[in-house]
XYZ file of C-alpha atoms in Angstrom:
743
model
C 44.086 -8.119 -44.376
C 41.404 -6.110 -46.155
C 41.533 -6.355 -49.999
C 38.372 -4.410 -50.869
C 36.940 -1.089 -49.683
C 33.433 -0.498 -48.356
C 33.345 3.061 -49.646
C 31.898 1.981 -53.015
C 28.987 0.339 -51.207
C 27.937 3.486 -49.283
C 26.189 5.003 -52.340
C 23.907 2.002 -52.681
C 23.083 1.938 -48.988
C 21.517 5.391 -49.321
C 18.565 3.938 -51.211
C 17.872 1.561 -48.341
C 18.167 4.395 -45.830
C 15.586 6.362 -47.840
C 13.121 3.492 -47.555
C 13.762 3.102 -43.836
C 13.451 6.853 -43.298
C 10.063 6.911 -45.036
C 8.885 4.022 -42.896
C 9.972 5.892 -39.766
C 8.256 9.092 -40.963
C 5.050 7.181 -41.698
C 4.986 5.575 -38.273
C 5.880 8.831 -36.493
C 3.218 10.881 -38.287
C 0.656 8.141 -37.646
C 1.468 8.115 -33.942
C 1.316 11.914 -33.741
C -2.038 11.938 -35.551
C -3.430 9.276 -33.283
C -2.157 11.069 -30.188
C -3.634 14.394 -31.301
C -7.054 12.916 -32.135
C -7.124 10.987 -28.899
C -6.235 14.130 -26.908
C -9.041 16.087 -28.561
C -11.506 13.303 -27.806
C -10.424 13.161 -24.168
C -10.890 16.924 -23.878
C -14.403 16.636 -25.309
C -15.296 13.810 -22.929
C -13.783 15.704 -19.999
C -15.804 18.820 -20.831
C -19.048 16.854 -21.129
C -18.414 14.932 -17.921
C -17.446 18.075 -16.018
C -20.561 19.958 -17.139
C -22.801 17.052 -16.136
C -21.002 16.728 -12.820
C -21.445 20.435 -12.024
C -25.160 20.310 -12.868
C -25.626 17.330 -10.586
C -23.632 19.048 -7.805
C -25.722 22.206 -8.147
C -28.952 20.217 -7.995
C -27.844 18.365 -4.859
C -26.744 21.656 -3.297
C -30.211 23.117 -3.912
C -31.844 20.080 -2.294
C -29.561 20.303 0.754
C -30.161 24.028 1.147
C -33.937 23.504 0.813
C -33.802 20.824 3.495
C -31.790 23.130 5.781
C -34.443 25.836 5.356
C -37.154 23.291 6.144
C -35.316 22.331 9.345
C -35.376 25.989 10.429
C -39.079 26.486 9.617
C -41.224 27.804 12.471
C -43.795 25.003 12.095
C -41.074 22.355 12.401
C -39.633 24.020 15.517
C -43.138 24.288 17.034
C -43.519 20.524 16.675
C -40.641 20.142 19.151
C -41.591 23.051 21.425
C -45.329 22.480 21.940
C -45.899 19.197 20.079
C -48.029 20.883 17.389
C -47.803 18.955 14.097
C -51.011 20.089 12.373
C -49.199 22.398 9.964
C -46.541 19.854 9.028
C -48.472 18.007 6.245
C -49.049 21.200 4.240
C -45.502 22.360 4.871
C -44.044 19.027 3.740
C -46.246 18.873 0.633
C -45.020 22.296 -0.419
C -41.435 21.217 0.252
C -41.790 18.026 -1.816
C -42.999 19.757 -4.975
C -40.398 19.669 -7.776
C -37.678 18.058 -5.661
C -37.994 14.320 -6.523
C -38.721 13.566 -2.864
C -39.808 10.056 -1.944
C -40.503 10.626 1.735
C -39.990 13.000 4.662
C -39.650 12.039 8.312
C -39.288 14.336 11.328
C -37.847 12.537 14.359
C -36.863 13.588 17.872
C -33.402 13.199 19.399
C -34.084 9.538 20.227
C -35.169 8.763 16.656
C -38.899 8.579 17.465
C -41.050 9.902 14.602
C -43.038 13.126 15.090
C -44.213 13.082 11.496
C -43.993 10.697 8.492
C -45.062 11.556 4.978
C -45.377 7.813 4.291
C -46.674 5.410 6.950
C -44.390 2.588 5.854
C -41.192 4.491 6.512
C -38.714 2.611 8.709
C -37.826 3.552 12.276
C -34.519 5.390 12.732
C -34.072 5.073 16.480
C -31.278 2.525 15.963
C -29.645 4.338 13.017
C -25.916 4.853 13.608
C -25.880 7.529 10.912
C -28.691 9.437 12.678
C -26.894 9.124 16.010
C -23.736 10.537 14.440
C -25.594 13.406 12.743
C -27.330 14.367 15.984
C -24.196 14.036 18.083
C -22.048 16.094 15.706
C -24.832 18.540 14.741
C -23.937 18.062 11.082
C -25.873 17.207 7.951
C -25.514 13.527 6.988
C -25.736 12.560 3.325
C -25.654 8.991 2.007
C -26.895 6.656 -0.736
C -29.172 3.882 0.455
C -29.008 0.292 -0.735
C -31.907 0.940 -3.162
C -30.075 3.899 -4.783
C -32.050 6.580 -2.928
C -30.415 9.691 -1.521
C -30.888 9.903 2.251
C -30.417 13.348 3.845
C -30.425 13.791 7.625
C -30.594 17.434 8.782
C -30.305 18.146 12.547
C -32.983 20.505 13.951
C -31.582 23.042 16.400
C -33.559 25.189 18.792
C -31.597 27.786 20.801
C -28.312 25.977 19.940
C -29.687 22.656 21.196
C -30.201 19.702 18.895
C -33.856 18.641 19.178
C -34.111 16.083 16.402
C -33.724 15.752 12.675
C -35.482 15.853 9.339
C -34.857 12.735 7.234
C -35.531 13.202 3.525
C -35.349 10.397 0.954
C -34.777 11.644 -2.618
C -35.144 9.614 -5.806
C -31.540 9.801 -7.021
C -32.309 8.318 -10.430
C -35.037 10.915 -11.012
C -32.616 13.662 -10.015
C -30.068 12.315 -12.501
C -32.644 11.987 -15.274
C -33.819 15.575 -14.766
C -30.376 17.154 -14.966
C -28.659 14.973 -17.606
C -29.357 15.937 -21.244
C -30.420 13.050 -23.450
C -28.037 12.986 -26.402
C -28.438 10.055 -28.774
C -24.779 10.033 -29.773
C -23.109 9.344 -26.475
C -23.365 7.110 -23.398
C -23.858 8.612 -19.927
C -23.555 6.791 -16.620
C -23.875 8.039 -13.032
C -22.299 5.561 -10.626
C -20.307 4.920 -7.484
C -17.408 2.516 -7.076
C -19.878 -0.209 -6.080
C -22.933 0.214 -8.332
C -24.564 2.110 -11.173
C -27.163 4.719 -10.174
C -28.296 5.800 -13.634
C -27.274 4.667 -17.122
C -28.220 6.065 -20.532
C -26.884 4.031 -23.454
C -28.343 4.515 -26.948
C -26.132 1.740 -28.333
C -26.041 -1.997 -27.801
C -22.887 -4.116 -27.869
C -20.727 -1.181 -28.932
C -17.192 -0.552 -27.633
C -16.815 2.929 -26.152
C -14.050 5.420 -25.596
C -14.929 6.382 -22.042
C -13.972 9.072 -19.553
C -14.723 8.821 -15.849
C -15.028 12.133 -13.957
C -14.298 11.545 -10.289
C -15.520 14.009 -7.661
C -13.122 16.700 -6.471
C -13.027 19.424 -3.857
C -15.055 21.641 -6.218
C -17.927 19.132 -5.951
C -17.976 18.386 -2.211
C -21.408 16.754 -2.178
C -20.503 14.317 -4.957
C -17.192 13.670 -3.203
C -19.004 12.756 0.015
C -21.298 10.403 -1.898
C -18.491 9.004 -4.084
C -20.479 9.657 -7.292
C -18.610 9.256 -10.583
C -19.815 10.644 -13.939
C -18.880 8.302 -16.820
C -19.230 9.491 -20.451
C -18.411 7.517 -23.595
C -18.427 7.747 -27.376
C -18.457 4.811 -29.829
C -14.827 3.874 -30.447
C -15.530 3.150 -34.107
C -16.730 6.706 -34.674
C -13.818 8.286 -32.830
C -11.216 6.168 -34.610
C -12.554 6.536 -38.194
C -10.645 9.804 -39.020
C -7.462 8.383 -37.502
C -7.743 5.159 -39.491
C -8.316 7.048 -42.752
C -5.242 9.257 -42.234
C -3.068 6.303 -41.241
C -4.193 4.273 -44.255
C -3.249 7.094 -46.639
C 0.104 7.607 -44.930
C 0.759 3.883 -45.047
C 0.033 3.724 -48.779
C 2.286 6.704 -49.456
C 5.041 5.271 -47.300
C 4.686 1.875 -48.944
C 5.104 3.463 -52.362
C 8.417 5.124 -51.438
C 9.626 1.993 -49.688
C 8.973 -0.123 -52.796
C 10.771 2.428 -54.975
C 13.789 2.509 -52.636
C 13.987 -1.256 -52.381
C 13.645 -1.662 -56.145
C 16.427 0.833 -56.760
C 18.672 -0.967 -54.291
C 18.024 -4.311 -55.934
C 18.603 -3.019 -59.454
C 21.705 -0.946 -58.798
C 23.492 -2.756 -56.002
C 22.530 -6.438 -55.659
C 26.070 -7.731 -55.671
C 27.478 -4.864 -53.588
C 24.786 -5.091 -50.867
C 25.037 -8.858 -50.539
C 27.332 -8.679 -47.430
C 24.958 -6.239 -45.757
C 21.965 -8.495 -46.495
C 23.920 -11.429 -45.103
C 24.673 -9.487 -41.940
C 21.011 -8.463 -41.664
C 19.769 -12.036 -42.045
C 22.102 -13.320 -39.359
C 21.042 -10.626 -36.899
C 17.383 -11.162 -37.732
C 17.451 -14.919 -37.231
C 19.830 -14.948 -34.306
C 18.621 -16.588 -31.101
C 20.008 -16.760 -27.586
C 21.475 -20.246 -28.109
C 24.014 -18.901 -30.636
C 27.428 -17.699 -29.495
C 28.168 -15.907 -32.773
C 25.780 -13.308 -34.153
C 27.284 -11.830 -37.327
C 30.788 -12.955 -38.308
C 32.221 -14.247 -40.537
C 30.488 -12.814 -43.614
C 33.383 -13.500 -46.057
C 34.179 -9.942 -47.156
C 37.548 -9.359 -45.453
C 36.876 -5.619 -45.301
C 35.697 -3.027 -42.819
C 32.291 -4.725 -42.681
C 33.858 -8.016 -41.604
C 35.813 -6.244 -38.874
C 32.689 -4.433 -37.786
C 30.794 -7.761 -37.595
C 33.427 -9.278 -35.305
C 33.460 -6.209 -33.064
C 29.669 -6.238 -32.969
C 29.670 -9.883 -31.890
C 32.010 -9.179 -29.001
C 30.149 -6.114 -27.774
C 26.635 -7.507 -28.240
C 27.409 -10.690 -26.318
C 28.982 -8.687 -23.498
C 26.116 -6.200 -23.352
C 23.568 -8.978 -23.625
C 25.057 -10.688 -20.603
C 25.159 -7.429 -18.637
C 21.584 -6.577 -19.615
C 20.272 -9.993 -18.603
C 22.242 -10.629 -15.399
C 22.498 -9.025 -11.989
C 25.841 -7.284 -11.453
C 26.049 -8.191 -7.741
C 25.176 -11.903 -7.735
C 25.752 -12.860 -11.378
C 22.271 -14.416 -11.487
C 19.762 -13.699 -14.268
C 17.842 -10.485 -13.640
C 14.150 -9.610 -13.900
C 14.417 -8.925 -17.648
C 15.782 -12.382 -18.453
C 13.458 -14.005 -15.928
C 10.479 -12.633 -17.869
C 11.799 -14.572 -20.862
C 12.112 -17.709 -18.706
C 8.478 -17.329 -17.658
C 7.320 -16.842 -21.260
C 9.166 -19.996 -22.326
C 7.740 -21.917 -19.378
C 4.214 -20.747 -20.284
C 4.717 -21.759 -23.918
C 5.968 -25.193 -22.910
C 3.143 -25.676 -20.409
C 0.559 -24.783 -23.048
C 2.054 -27.115 -25.626
C 2.347 -30.026 -23.199
C -0.764 -29.228 -21.082
C 1.342 -29.144 -17.917
C 1.852 -26.780 -14.987
C 4.766 -25.008 -13.361
C 5.340 -23.131 -10.102
C 6.886 -19.719 -9.477
C 8.565 -19.102 -6.093
C 8.957 -15.471 -4.992
C 11.528 -15.276 -2.173
C 12.102 -12.229 0.040
C 14.653 -12.022 2.871
C 13.107 -11.141 6.232
C 14.406 -7.998 7.960
C 17.161 -7.495 5.365
C 16.842 -3.710 5.702
C 17.915 -4.024 9.324
C 21.050 -5.892 8.223
C 21.963 -2.962 5.958
C 21.125 -0.412 8.645
C 23.005 -2.251 11.391
C 26.065 -3.646 9.577
C 26.344 -1.502 6.463
C 25.625 -2.092 2.785
C 28.876 -3.936 2.184
C 27.819 -6.686 4.599
C 24.313 -6.664 3.099
C 25.756 -7.103 -0.414
C 27.963 -9.954 0.767
C 24.910 -11.661 2.277
C 22.998 -11.308 -1.012
C 25.951 -12.806 -2.875
C 26.022 -15.766 -0.488
C 22.273 -16.303 -0.897
C 22.615 -16.070 -4.693
C 25.485 -18.592 -4.711
C 23.533 -21.084 -2.614
C 20.275 -20.795 -4.550
C 22.078 -20.986 -7.891
C 24.164 -23.982 -6.828
C 21.153 -25.980 -5.602
C 18.922 -25.575 -8.659
C 17.198 -28.756 -9.812
C 16.557 -29.914 -13.374
C 14.290 -27.577 -15.372
C 14.536 -24.816 -12.754
C 15.480 -21.188 -13.463
C 16.467 -18.525 -10.940
C 16.790 -14.743 -10.924
C 17.471 -11.896 -8.549
C 14.464 -9.617 -8.963
C 16.052 -6.656 -7.187
C 16.827 -5.663 -3.600
C 16.490 -8.726 -1.377
C 14.077 -10.557 -3.707
C 14.743 -13.746 -5.664
C 12.500 -15.896 -7.867
C 12.632 -19.522 -9.022
C 10.647 -21.373 -11.705
C 9.990 -25.041 -10.884
C 8.754 -27.159 -13.820
C 9.177 -30.758 -12.700
C 7.216 -32.834 -10.171
C 4.504 -30.343 -9.177
C 2.751 -32.372 -6.517
C 2.060 -30.424 -3.334
C 4.338 -32.699 -1.327
C 7.187 -32.228 -3.796
C 6.755 -28.451 -3.858
C 6.677 -28.230 -0.074
C 9.791 -30.399 0.134
C 11.563 -28.055 -2.324
C 10.417 -25.015 -0.328
C 11.595 -26.575 2.907
C 14.994 -27.250 1.309
C 15.307 -23.539 0.480
C 14.168 -22.419 3.926
C 16.593 -24.760 5.717
C 19.463 -22.724 4.286
C 17.987 -19.509 5.661
C 17.495 -21.015 9.111
C 21.261 -21.487 9.475
C 23.471 -18.892 11.125
C 25.149 -16.875 8.349
C 28.741 -15.752 8.848
C 29.798 -12.716 6.800
C 33.313 -11.532 7.610
C 33.346 -11.457 11.417
C 29.587 -11.068 11.854
C 27.083 -13.809 12.570
C 23.340 -13.399 12.221
C 20.155 -15.237 11.288
C 18.200 -14.028 8.273
C 15.073 -16.008 7.413
C 12.929 -15.713 4.292
C 9.283 -15.503 3.261
C 8.123 -17.300 0.110
C 5.053 -16.828 -2.091
C 4.074 -19.498 -4.623
C 1.988 -19.017 -7.776
C 0.965 -22.009 -9.933
C 0.396 -21.748 -13.691
C -2.348 -21.548 -14.887
C -4.411 -21.442 -11.658
C -2.644 -18.331 -10.317
C -2.234 -16.526 -13.641
C -1.791 -17.106 -17.353
C 0.876 -14.489 -18.101
C 4.199 -13.435 -16.612
C 2.912 -10.239 -15.026
C 0.015 -11.978 -13.261
C 2.185 -14.817 -11.985
C 4.814 -12.443 -10.577
C 2.216 -10.138 -9.045
C 0.319 -13.000 -7.423
C 3.439 -14.743 -6.146
C 4.492 -11.401 -4.636
C 1.064 -11.062 -2.983
C 1.419 -14.560 -1.510
C 4.878 -13.651 -0.223
C 3.475 -10.586 1.557
C 0.854 -12.812 3.150
C 3.730 -14.819 4.634
C 5.256 -11.548 5.902
C 1.999 -10.484 7.517
C 1.611 -13.809 9.306
C 4.952 -13.660 11.059
C 7.566 -14.169 8.286
C 9.826 -17.243 7.983
C 7.022 -19.115 6.197
C 5.448 -19.676 2.798
C 2.008 -19.289 1.239
C 0.364 -20.448 -1.977
C -1.505 -17.697 -3.823
C -5.249 -17.264 -3.325
C -7.568 -14.749 -5.023
C -8.069 -12.513 -1.977
C -4.320 -11.777 -1.800
C -4.539 -9.511 -4.882
C -6.940 -7.215 -3.071
C -4.705 -7.234 0.003
C -1.699 -6.254 -2.129
C -3.677 -3.367 -3.624
C -4.782 -2.240 -0.177
C -1.173 -2.404 1.050
C 0.038 -0.147 -1.803
C -2.794 2.324 -1.186
C -2.121 2.334 2.554
C 1.576 3.103 1.970
C 0.634 6.067 -0.245
C -1.789 7.311 2.405
C 0.918 6.864 5.028
C 3.232 9.204 3.095
C 0.404 11.750 2.974
C -0.357 11.296 6.677
C 3.228 12.192 7.595
C 3.128 15.311 5.406
C -0.265 16.410 6.766
C 0.560 15.535 10.408
C -2.443 13.226 10.785
C -0.913 11.327 13.696
C -1.982 11.887 17.294
C -0.480 10.644 20.552
C -2.550 8.582 22.986
C -1.399 7.597 26.470
C -2.044 4.384 28.407
C -1.608 4.832 32.171
C 0.645 2.443 34.104
C -0.518 1.687 37.633
C 0.696 0.274 40.918
C -1.690 -2.663 41.223
C -1.501 -2.579 45.002
C -2.779 0.999 45.365
C -4.350 1.605 41.901
C -2.175 4.754 41.709
C -1.063 5.912 38.247
C 2.740 5.785 38.214
C 3.477 6.329 34.544
C 2.203 6.865 30.991
C 3.171 5.048 27.805
C 2.934 7.158 24.633
C 1.253 5.341 21.737
C 0.716 6.609 18.192
C -2.685 6.739 16.530
C -3.522 7.673 12.925
C -6.630 9.789 12.394
C -7.314 10.246 8.673
C -8.833 13.409 7.194
C -12.346 11.938 7.334
C -11.905 11.104 11.023
C -11.342 7.385 10.453
C -8.888 5.850 12.926
C -6.401 3.390 11.390
C -5.252 0.578 13.668
C -1.511 0.619 14.542
C -1.462 -3.085 13.648
C -2.165 -2.033 10.049
C 0.322 0.783 9.540
C 3.195 0.186 12.001
C 4.616 -2.932 10.180
C 4.346 -1.064 6.857
C 6.041 2.010 8.337
C 8.872 -0.155 9.704
C 9.448 -1.864 6.345
C 9.394 1.416 4.379
C 11.533 3.353 6.893
C 8.743 5.865 7.623
C 8.680 4.652 11.227
C 11.548 7.051 12.029
C 9.457 10.126 11.190
C 6.495 8.718 13.141
C 8.632 7.864 16.185
C 10.228 11.322 16.096
C 6.767 12.901 16.154
C 5.602 10.719 19.074
C 8.814 11.399 21.010
C 8.646 15.179 20.580
C 4.899 15.487 21.192
C 4.989 13.066 24.109
C 7.679 15.124 25.869
C 5.754 18.360 25.287
C 2.526 16.848 26.651
C 4.242 15.272 29.664
C 5.994 18.520 30.547
C 2.549 20.129 30.780
C 1.298 17.345 33.081
C 4.449 17.634 35.182
C 3.869 21.355 35.614
C 0.414 20.550 37.020
C 1.878 18.180 39.607
C 2.062 14.719 38.019
C 5.263 12.928 39.115
C 5.072 9.651 37.216
C 7.206 8.566 34.252
C 6.791 8.886 30.478
C 7.606 5.731 28.480
C 8.468 6.182 24.789
C 8.950 3.328 22.333
C 12.223 3.460 20.405
C 12.659 1.646 17.045
C 15.978 0.170 15.954
C 15.986 2.414 12.843
C 15.629 5.475 15.047
C 18.308 4.206 17.423
C 20.792 3.596 14.587
C 20.567 7.122 13.184
C 23.875 8.948 13.436
C 22.222 12.110 14.761
C 19.882 10.330 17.185
C 21.520 11.657 20.367
C 21.530 15.228 19.036
C 17.884 14.923 18.042
C 16.937 13.424 21.430
C 18.674 16.267 23.272
C 16.916 18.835 21.079
C 13.501 17.338 21.905
C 14.304 17.378 25.624
C 15.505 20.986 25.554
C 12.549 22.174 23.480
C 9.901 20.512 25.649
C 11.461 21.061 29.071
C 11.096 17.345 29.768
C 12.379 16.394 33.260
C 15.027 13.725 32.599
C 14.383 11.745 35.758
C 10.867 11.023 34.550
C 11.721 9.888 30.989
C 12.067 6.225 30.074
C 12.807 4.845 26.597
C 11.603 1.340 25.726
C 13.369 -0.885 23.180
C 12.146 -4.335 22.218
C 14.221 -7.330 23.148
C 14.000 -8.648 19.575
C 15.533 -5.505 18.065
C 18.319 -5.271 20.627
C 19.396 -8.873 20.053
C 19.855 -8.383 16.296
C 23.083 -6.473 16.979
C 23.606 -6.539 20.734
C 27.106 -4.986 20.819
C 26.058 -1.903 18.867
C 22.783 -1.599 20.794
C 24.547 -1.777 24.163
C 26.969 1.006 23.166
C 24.155 3.353 22.065
C 21.966 2.534 25.080
C 24.822 3.357 27.428
C 25.073 6.817 25.876
C 21.374 7.298 26.527
C 21.752 6.081 30.126
C 24.674 8.452 30.666
C 22.401 11.311 29.566
C 20.237 10.541 32.625
C 17.432 8.793 30.764
C 15.927 5.539 32.020
C 15.802 2.438 29.793
C 13.434 -0.513 29.686
C 13.211 -3.731 27.663
C 9.787 -4.072 26.008
C 8.122 -7.412 25.133
C 10.561 -9.233 27.392
C 10.720 -12.979 26.862
C 10.127 -12.939 23.094
C 13.577 -12.033 21.748
C 15.773 -15.026 22.652
C 18.286 -12.875 24.495
C 21.165 -14.415 26.385
C 21.913 -13.691 30.033
C 25.400 -12.601 28.965
C 23.997 -9.707 26.933
C 21.096 -9.068 29.292
C 23.362 -8.298 32.244
C 25.363 -5.855 30.082
C 22.331 -3.859 28.996
C 22.103 -0.559 30.925
C 18.422 -1.094 31.702
C 16.485 -0.554 34.894
C 13.151 -2.086 33.964
C 11.701 -5.048 32.036
C 8.190 -5.329 30.658
C 6.609 -8.804 30.594
C 5.120 -9.376 27.146
C 1.332 -9.643 27.014
C 1.585 -13.043 25.283
C 2.706 -14.467 28.660
C 0.025 -12.562 30.605
C -2.956 -13.360 28.369
C -3.688 -16.865 29.731
C -2.677 -16.289 33.362
C -3.196 -17.866 35.819
C -4.787 -20.880 34.101
C -1.997 -21.757 31.641
C 0.716 -23.547 33.616
C 3.457 -22.823 31.054
C 2.724 -19.076 31.014
C 2.483 -19.054 34.803
C 5.890 -20.699 35.191
C 7.498 -18.420 32.576
C 6.053 -15.315 34.243
C 7.315 -16.425 37.651
C 10.774 -17.042 36.173
C 10.909 -13.613 34.496
C 9.785 -11.872 37.712
C 12.313 -13.776 39.826
C 15.139 -13.073 37.385
C 14.249 -9.380 37.244
C 14.152 -9.048 41.022
C 17.471 -10.875 41.382
C 19.008 -8.437 38.890
C 17.492 -5.504 40.853
C 15.282 -4.488 37.915
C 11.824 -2.971 38.110
C 9.121 -5.132 36.524
C 5.908 -4.184 34.755
C 3.386 -6.410 32.959
C 1.426 -5.348 29.893
C -1.953 -6.542 28.677
C -3.507 -7.118 32.127
C -7.256 -7.506 31.561
C -8.665 -9.527 34.474
C -8.501 -9.319 38.273
C -7.179 -12.899 38.338
C -4.173 -11.893 36.221
C -3.485 -8.917 38.490
C -3.738 -11.058 41.631
C -1.297 -13.626 40.212
C 1.252 -10.944 39.301
C 1.039 -9.218 42.696
C 1.382 -12.538 44.485
C 4.581 -13.306 42.585
C 6.239 -9.909 43.038
C 5.211 -7.856 39.969
C 3.416 -4.736 41.178
C 3.177 -2.466 38.131
C 0.958 -3.107 35.120
C -0.911 -1.582 32.240
C -3.925 -2.960 30.460
C -7.662 -2.696 29.842
C -8.378 -3.806 33.414
C -7.229 -0.365 34.506
C -7.169 2.047 31.575
C -7.364 1.999 27.792
C -5.148 4.305 25.692
C -6.657 7.801 25.775
C -5.981 11.298 24.385
C -4.184 13.905 26.470
C -7.433 15.627 27.514
C -8.737 12.413 29.093
C -5.395 11.791 30.803
C -5.553 15.230 32.436
C -9.158 14.591 33.497
C -8.165 11.237 34.995
C -5.165 12.659 36.848
C -6.537 15.981 38.033
C -10.307 15.623 37.761
C -10.693 18.802 35.704
């Protein structure tokens, strides 16, 4: 029962609030001042860098235009028409003046020199860049290994490429001529790999720098990858900020001292409970169950302290633990890592961080629903938490990711034994409600301090090692190595580019013909996706398909290939081709609720003849949820569309499910074909697959056929259709039409 009121204490608390308010005002004004000064400095640096960049772009543009004019000069054209080169020396000398030119070469279409301004110039007949410039009829611009600017300008006579002018410019001289020398700032012209020109009037001075990257407004610099870097001494830029902050701090300190003094003088006895409460909160640590109460006042403050204890402990637990599994979360795990680092430093020891990711967990959610996926995560969390060893901490990092800190017995053998113990659990069949499935895991291991000396580095590097396990087939583990950080960066950049590629429609469809090996006749086409980036670079499907599958972007890519493939095939069909079109179908695409409607829309739009369409699904994907897959595939079959099992022999399917699949064709995986006929195991497996397919009245095709011996073996054993480099490589639609119709 309360005997005293807190109202009389409110007056004295005002003085403390005044001091705290002044402290907050001081900090806020200081931050605003710093932000404003920093913004102004960045604007200045941006303006300087942009002006320098534009001057450099303009200078390069002048040099390119001058070189283009030289390539069109009558004397240069005469050198190709009648072989006359007597006027070239004078012409080249006039061209060189005032342009920082190191050398000029005029070569014919085969790279043979017609004229050299310097006898020691290298031969360009084997230059891939020259070949590309001549073939494309475009100007080629590049930076040589010795920081010279190499310009290759094709020479055209009556719309025919005759040769090229190759000009080497002194890039450093160009930079020196266009960059103003100002003794109060640092200027650097560089690429991502090296510095081309650097002006630095200071030594051992820390700079506030601004890097101006090339944009579409500076196309020449963008092609060369040239970056303009400008900096000012940090000490000079920070001096006004420091002076203002110092004055504000002194003024704030004065008011704080006055407020605190007034509180002490007027309310020492009254504020004692509040000070007690403050001290307990300030010195509280996570090992304490009670934060504030009791404080011995028996008033509203005491009641507030008890309520605060209850709420803070509840919120603390919620903030530090995962709601689904009850395990510590990423926030608390960061604290575990910090404590482990502190202990390791004090005792000169090591510890290991395991980063665990469930393989193909997204497909569990997509196939069985999120409720089943959550139940699986709970089961994994219960097992991992129940099997922790001494001095180990665990957390769910989010999604299907878990992490464990191991601090005892860090020999390689002991770590591998602990990893194997974890992976044995994942190799067991998991039963959730009435469903049974196998979900493996990939593990990345980072060791302190070899793999990182702070929590962020250890987590990042363990994650990179885990992705290495994913890339090498999953269901494995890897210890971190330095090159994994670069791979992780490249993976993030590739995913961003993949998003852009989908928006910009950078994908194209190639087709690999399928042939009857007995007659060499083309009997079908398989549609394959290719990614051509804006600069013309082709990205291998092996690089982006696994990433697209993991991120879910594979659905958009497969939809594009399906629609475009049907449109292209309908055109070939109209010209008389009567083979089949094979389209690969991902499990994510198959599990979409509107898949059948979308498939019908593509068929109607393209005019695709149904009897010539065949959808291929991989055996591995079908076997992850065979009952659901069979039901959907039957709907496709009932629509009049043929079905085939791709990569047959790799998915561990049972004959029970295989005979229920509404398929009419199986494709022998190239891993069984690669070593035929020499490998006895592959030979026997291939014979078995062919015999089983024929007994089940299924058509059979082999992929990856590259040698006549492989083809002969397959024909001899009853497989007559194939695709592979022995016959045709994947090709664009234009080449397919040329192959089929000859024009």
